[in-house]
Amino acid sequence: MNLNNLKSLFADNGCTEIYVKSLAANDNSKNQVYFGGNFEIINVLPISSIETVEAGDWKRERFKAKIDFAWLDDEGQKSIAPHAQLILYPKYPEVRFSGFLLGCQNAPSDLMANRIADRLLFISVDKNGRTLGYVAAPDSEIANEFKHQDSLGEHGVFQVIELPQIANNRSVLLNELCRIHGLGWIDSKRLDSASNILPCKSSNCGGYTLEAELGVTPNGYSEPDFMGWEIKQFGVNRFDKIDASVITLVTPEPTDGLYKTEGTEFFIRNYGYPDKLGRPDRMNFGGVHKVGEVHKTTNLEMKLLGFDIESGKIRNSNGRIALLDTEGSETASWSFASMLLHWNRKHDKACYVPSLSETTGDRKYKYGNNVVLGTGTDFQLFLLEMAKGNIYYDPGIKLENMSTKPKIKKRSQFRIKSKFLPDLYKKNEIIDVCQP
């Protein structure tokens, strides 16, 4: 096995980038493998579930994140590691990899169970969202070849090999956005799962129309939209004023609180308000809810439970974003574990595209040439921006036909003003997609 053959094995599985770590002697199955001093790596590796482990001691608080992982051998055969997981320690913070040998047939136990310095661990994500791994001995041909690699990217403790067929994915994205900008006004549309073009008539069709132009179809698991990039459209009044808009980041439903235990109808009837436009038999729940402020209409206060603002760290693995009423009851909450799952892989590389809309007659959209690229994020940065009030909860929940056949529309969303995007990513750029 040599390095080119290994790259081919990963490429044949639809992988686009390979993350490489030189392992220390204590990076083994007994001590776990160190994956970095922040939560960045979980933005790369798809997580299927997260559970909290409460220890009553901040030093031992942790999250366990399940990943679908398999080892590759020299022939490209896969061996599933059913107990593979990432352990997230918020105190430090750091991430470690464990369970990668347990219950796995044909696992590289000779290399991963022993204290051997300078082994090379190669990991990547295939087209189906599975993480694949390969480990090379320190005296192997691959290890010798890797020593002479240059111009590699970096991601935390990993070096990054971009596979040739898609190494230019950023350029491809920018070229496509330039093409779309040049189209001018585009009829509102969306794609179904079979790539059929369908009309789109609702107010949130700006994103669907852009995705349709990029050929992005709905997928069954949480993956970035286009060649590793999450695409976010946001409406503006002018293309030269893209820092004054509001962007929806994530739209998760509450995981706990009265909203969950008693139901959405109970929540709206107790904390909502009559429709402000006077539409009969209807109650709404909406408005900007910021951390530390009591909303004037709903009388609910948003709080971050288990997050230390001064250090910017999670102090409690059972922490959550919570809406509390005047008596301190938790009316709705989102666990940090569930939000990590929402935030992780979709936001490692994000592209924010401004749009103008035409709503008189047939709905149309036009997309700007100046876009925002954000790379390298961490869920704790999300919480820190919430603590500052820059990210806020701004739902649009309604209960219609209250007295006859109640009909509920759910829309929970966390939003940010575009001028604060630089604080959410480690690298933030404004790019003219049509400039060479």
Tab-separated table of C-alpha atoms in Angstrom, residues 31-32 35 77 122 140 156 192 220 258 279 322-323 361 365 370 389 408 411 418:
chain	number	residue	atom	x	y	z
A	31	ASN	CA	-6.216	6.031	26.607
A	32	GLN	CA	-8.443	7.175	23.709
A	35	PHE	CA	-8.785	14.729	18.413
A	77	GLN	CA	-12.736	-3.809	2.574
A	122	PHE	CA	-6.233	8.761	8.112
A	140	SER	CA	5.498	2.008	6.426
A	156	GLY	CA	-7.032	21.608	14.414
A	192	ASP	CA	-38.145	17.441	-5.033
A	220	GLY	CA	-32.071	12.178	4.414
A	258	LEU	CA	-43.783	22.340	28.937
A	279	ARG	CA	-57.635	37.517	12.905
A	322	ALA	CA	-34.276	27.598	28.231
A	323	LEU	CA	-37.318	29.866	28.214
A	361	GLY	CA	-47.221	38.919	-9.679
A	365	TYR	CA	-35.531	36.171	-6.822
A	370	ASN	CA	-20.995	39.647	-2.805
A	389	GLY	CA	-27.641	38.778	22.569
A	408	ILE	CA	-50.885	24.340	14.875
A	411	ARG	CA	-41.589	27.365	13.530
A	418	SER	CA	-25.419	39.423	9.364
